[in-house]
JSON list of C-alpha atoms in Angstrom, two decimals:
[
{"chain": "A", "resi": 245, "resn": "UNK", "atom": "CA", "xyz": [-0.07, -0.12, 0.07]},
{"chain": "A", "resi": 246, "resn": "UNK", "atom": "CA", "xyz": [1.09, 3.58, -0.76]},
{"chain": "A", "resi": 247, "resn": "UNK", "atom": "CA", "xyz": [2.30, 5.86, 1.89]},
{"chain": "A", "resi": 248, "resn": "UNK", "atom": "CA", "xyz": [1.23, 9.21, 2.45]},
{"chain": "A", "resi": 249, "resn": "UNK", "atom": "CA", "xyz": [3.72, 11.35, 0.65]},
{"chain": "A", "resi": 250, "resn": "UNK", "atom": "CA", "xyz": [3.85, 8.98, -2.35]},
{"chain": "A", "resi": 251, "resn": "UNK", "atom": "CA", "xyz": [0.01, 9.79, -2.50]},
{"chain": "A", "resi": 252, "resn": "UNK", "atom": "CA", "xyz": [0.71, 13.42, -2.09]},
{"chain": "A", "resi": 253, "resn": "UNK", "atom": "CA", "xyz": [3.12, 13.59, -5.09]},
{"chain": "A", "resi": 254, "resn": "UNK", "atom": "CA", "xyz": [1.03, 11.50, -7.05]},
{"chain": "A", "resi": 255, "resn": "UNK", "atom": "CA", "xyz": [-2.23, 13.97, -6.91]},
{"chain": "A", "resi": 256, "resn": "UNK", "atom": "CA", "xyz": [-0.04, 16.84, -7.64]},
{"chain": "A", "resi": 257, "resn": "UNK", "atom": "CA", "xyz": [1.64, 15.30, -10.70]},
{"chain": "A", "resi": 258, "resn": "UNK", "atom": "CA", "xyz": [-1.97, 14.23, -11.79]},
{"chain": "A", "resi": 259, "resn": "UNK", "atom": "CA", "xyz": [-2.96, 17.80, -11.32]},
{"chain": "A", "resi": 260, "resn": "UNK", "atom": "CA", "xyz": [-0.41, 19.30, -13.43]},
{"chain": "A", "resi": 261, "resn": "UNK", "atom": "CA", "xyz": [-1.11, 16.55, -15.98]},
{"chain": "A", "resi": 262, "resn": "UNK", "atom": "CA", "xyz": [-4.69, 17.59, -16.23]},
{"chain": "A", "resi": 263, "resn": "UNK", "atom": "CA", "xyz": [-3.70, 21.31, -16.64]},
{"chain": "A", "resi": 264, "resn": "UNK", "atom": "CA", "xyz": [-1.72, 20.07, -19.53]},
{"chain": "A", "resi": 265, "resn": "UNK", "atom": "CA", "xyz": [-4.59, 18.13, -21.03]},
{"chain": "A", "resi": 266, "resn": "UNK", "atom": "CA", "xyz": [-6.76, 20.96, -20.42]},
{"chain": "A", "resi": 267, "resn": "UNK", "atom": "CA", "xyz": [-4.61, 23.14, -22.56]},
{"chain": "A", "resi": 268, "resn": "UNK", "atom": "CA", "xyz": [-4.40, 20.82, -25.16]},
{"chain": "A", "resi": 269, "resn": "UNK", "atom": "CA", "xyz": [-8.06, 20.43, -25.32]},
{"chain": "A", "resi": 270, "resn": "UNK", "atom": "CA", "xyz": [-8.40, 24.04, -25.77]},
{"chain": "A", "resi": 271, "resn": "UNK", "atom": "CA", "xyz": [-5.90, 24.10, -28.94]},
{"chain": "A", "resi": 272, "resn": "UNK", "atom": "CA", "xyz": [-7.73, 21.42, -30.58]},
{"chain": "A", "resi": 273, "resn": "UNK", "atom": "CA", "xyz": [-10.90, 23.35, -30.07]},
{"chain": "A", "resi": 274, "resn": "UNK", "atom": "CA", "xyz": [-9.25, 26.32, -31.47]},
{"chain": "A", "resi": 275, "resn": "UNK", "atom": "CA", "xyz": [-8.27, 24.35, -34.39]},
{"chain": "A", "resi": 276, "resn": "UNK", "atom": "CA", "xyz": [-11.72, 23.24, -34.92]},
{"chain": "A", "resi": 277, "resn": "UNK", "atom": "CA", "xyz": [-10.44, 19.31, -34.17]},
{"chain": "A", "resi": 278, "resn": "UNK", "atom": "CA", "xyz": [-12.60, 16.64, -32.37]},
{"chain": "A", "resi": 279, "resn": "UNK", "atom": "CA", "xyz": [-11.92, 16.82, -28.59]},
{"chain": "A", "resi": 280, "resn": "UNK", "atom": "CA", "xyz": [-14.11, 13.60, -27.61]},
{"chain": "A", "resi": 281, "resn": "UNK", "atom": "CA", "xyz": [-11.21, 11.53, -26.71]},
{"chain": "A", "resi": 282, "resn": "UNK", "atom": "CA", "xyz": [-9.22, 14.18, -24.95]},
{"chain": "A", "resi": 283, "resn": "UNK", "atom": "CA", "xyz": [-12.22, 14.87, -23.02]},
{"chain": "A", "resi": 284, "resn": "UNK", "atom": "CA", "xyz": [-12.62, 11.30, -22.18]},
{"chain": "A", "resi": 285, "resn": "UNK", "atom": "CA", "xyz": [-8.98, 10.81, -21.12]},
{"chain": "A", "resi": 286, "resn": "UNK", "atom": "CA", "xyz": [-9.82, 14.19, -18.79]},
{"chain": "A", "resi": 287, "resn": "UNK", "atom": "CA", "xyz": [-12.47, 12.46, -17.09]},
{"chain": "A", "resi": 288, "resn": "UNK", "atom": "CA", "xyz": [-10.42, 9.24, -16.43]},
{"chain": "A", "resi": 289, "resn": "UNK", "atom": "CA", "xyz": [-7.64, 11.62, -14.88]},
{"chain": "A", "resi": 290, "resn": "UNK", "atom": "CA", "xyz": [-10.33, 13.39, -13.01]},
{"chain": "A", "resi": 291, "resn": "UNK", "atom": "CA", "xyz": [-11.55, 10.02, -11.54]},
{"chain": "A", "resi": 292, "resn": "UNK", "atom": "CA", "xyz": [-8.09, 8.97, -10.68]},
{"chain": "A", "resi": 293, "resn": "UNK", "atom": "CA", "xyz": [-7.26, 12.01, -8.70]},
{"chain": "A", "resi": 294, "resn": "UNK", "atom": "CA", "xyz": [-10.13, 11.56, -6.76]},
{"chain": "A", "resi": 295, "resn": "UNK", "atom": "CA", "xyz": [-9.43, 7.98, -6.15]},
{"chain": "A", "resi": 296, "resn": "UNK", "atom": "CA", "xyz": [-6.09, 8.78, -4.70]},
{"chain": "A", "resi": 297, "resn": "UNK", "atom": "CA", "xyz": [-7.49, 11.82, -2.65]},
{"chain": "A", "resi": 298, "resn": "UNK", "atom": "CA", "xyz": [-9.68, 9.24, -0.99]},
{"chain": "A", "resi": 299, "resn": "UNK", "atom": "CA", "xyz": [-6.67, 6.85, -0.52]},
{"chain": "A", "resi": 300, "resn": "UNK", "atom": "CA", "xyz": [-4.86, 9.81, 1.11]},
{"chain": "A", "resi": 301, "resn": "UNK", "atom": "CA", "xyz": [-7.87, 11.02, 3.17]},
{"chain": "A", "resi": 302, "resn": "UNK", "atom": "CA", "xyz": [-8.29, 7.49, 4.54]},
{"chain": "A", "resi": 303, "resn": "UNK", "atom": "CA", "xyz": [-4.20, 7.24, 5.44]},
{"chain": "A", "resi": 304, "resn": "UNK", "atom": "CA", "xyz": [-4.75, 10.36, 7.16]},
{"chain": "A", "resi": 305, "resn": "UNK", "atom": "CA", "xyz": [-7.18, 9.23, 9.48]},
{"chain": "A", "resi": 306, "resn": "UNK", "atom": "CA", "xyz": [-5.28, 6.11, 10.32]},
{"chain": "A", "resi": 307, "resn": "UNK", "atom": "CA", "xyz": [-2.32, 8.29, 11.38]},
{"chain": "A", "resi": 308, "resn": "UNK", "atom": "CA", "xyz": [-2.21, 8.96, 15.25]},
{"chain": "A", "resi": 309, "resn": "UNK", "atom": "CA", "xyz": [-3.05, 12.45, 16.17]},
{"chain": "A", "resi": 310, "resn": "UNK", "atom": "CA", "xyz": [0.08, 14.89, 17.50]},
{"chain": "A", "resi": 311, "resn": "UNK", "atom": "CA", "xyz": [0.03, 15.00, 21.15]},
{"chain": "A", "resi": 312, "resn": "UNK", "atom": "CA", "xyz": [-0.47, 18.82, 22.72]},
{"chain": "A", "resi": 313, "resn": "UNK", "atom": "CA", "xyz": [1.02, 20.35, 19.47]},
{"chain": "A", "resi": 314, "resn": "UNK", "atom": "CA", "xyz": [-1.23, 23.48, 19.56]},
{"chain": "A", "resi": 315, "resn": "UNK", "atom": "CA", "xyz": [-0.31, 26.15, 17.36]},
{"chain": "A", "resi": 316, "resn": "UNK", "atom": "CA", "xyz": [0.54, 29.16, 19.23]},
{"chain": "A", "resi": 317, "resn": "UNK", "atom": "CA", "xyz": [0.04, 27.52, 22.58]},
{"chain": "A", "resi": 318, "resn": "UNK", "atom": "CA", "xyz": [1.81, 27.95, 25.67]},
{"chain": "A", "resi": 319, "resn": "UNK", "atom": "CA", "xyz": [4.94, 26.28, 26.28]},
{"chain": "A", "resi": 320, "resn": "UNK", "atom": "CA", "xyz": [5.28, 25.19, 29.98]}
]
């Protein structure tokens, strides 16, 4: 099972890829070409990101909560 850092890196990588794919779709549309297959790929990429985010959230819940590290709290 992948660890939390791997999932975060993979999500970020996929988001970059989605941005590139969107730009390519816009170029195809400006050229008057069909974008149906590119849009299907974009949909699969979004589904993959959603799955990775769900895995990440599940792993985050399984991690033990940090002890007493309150932001801006007193240090006695």
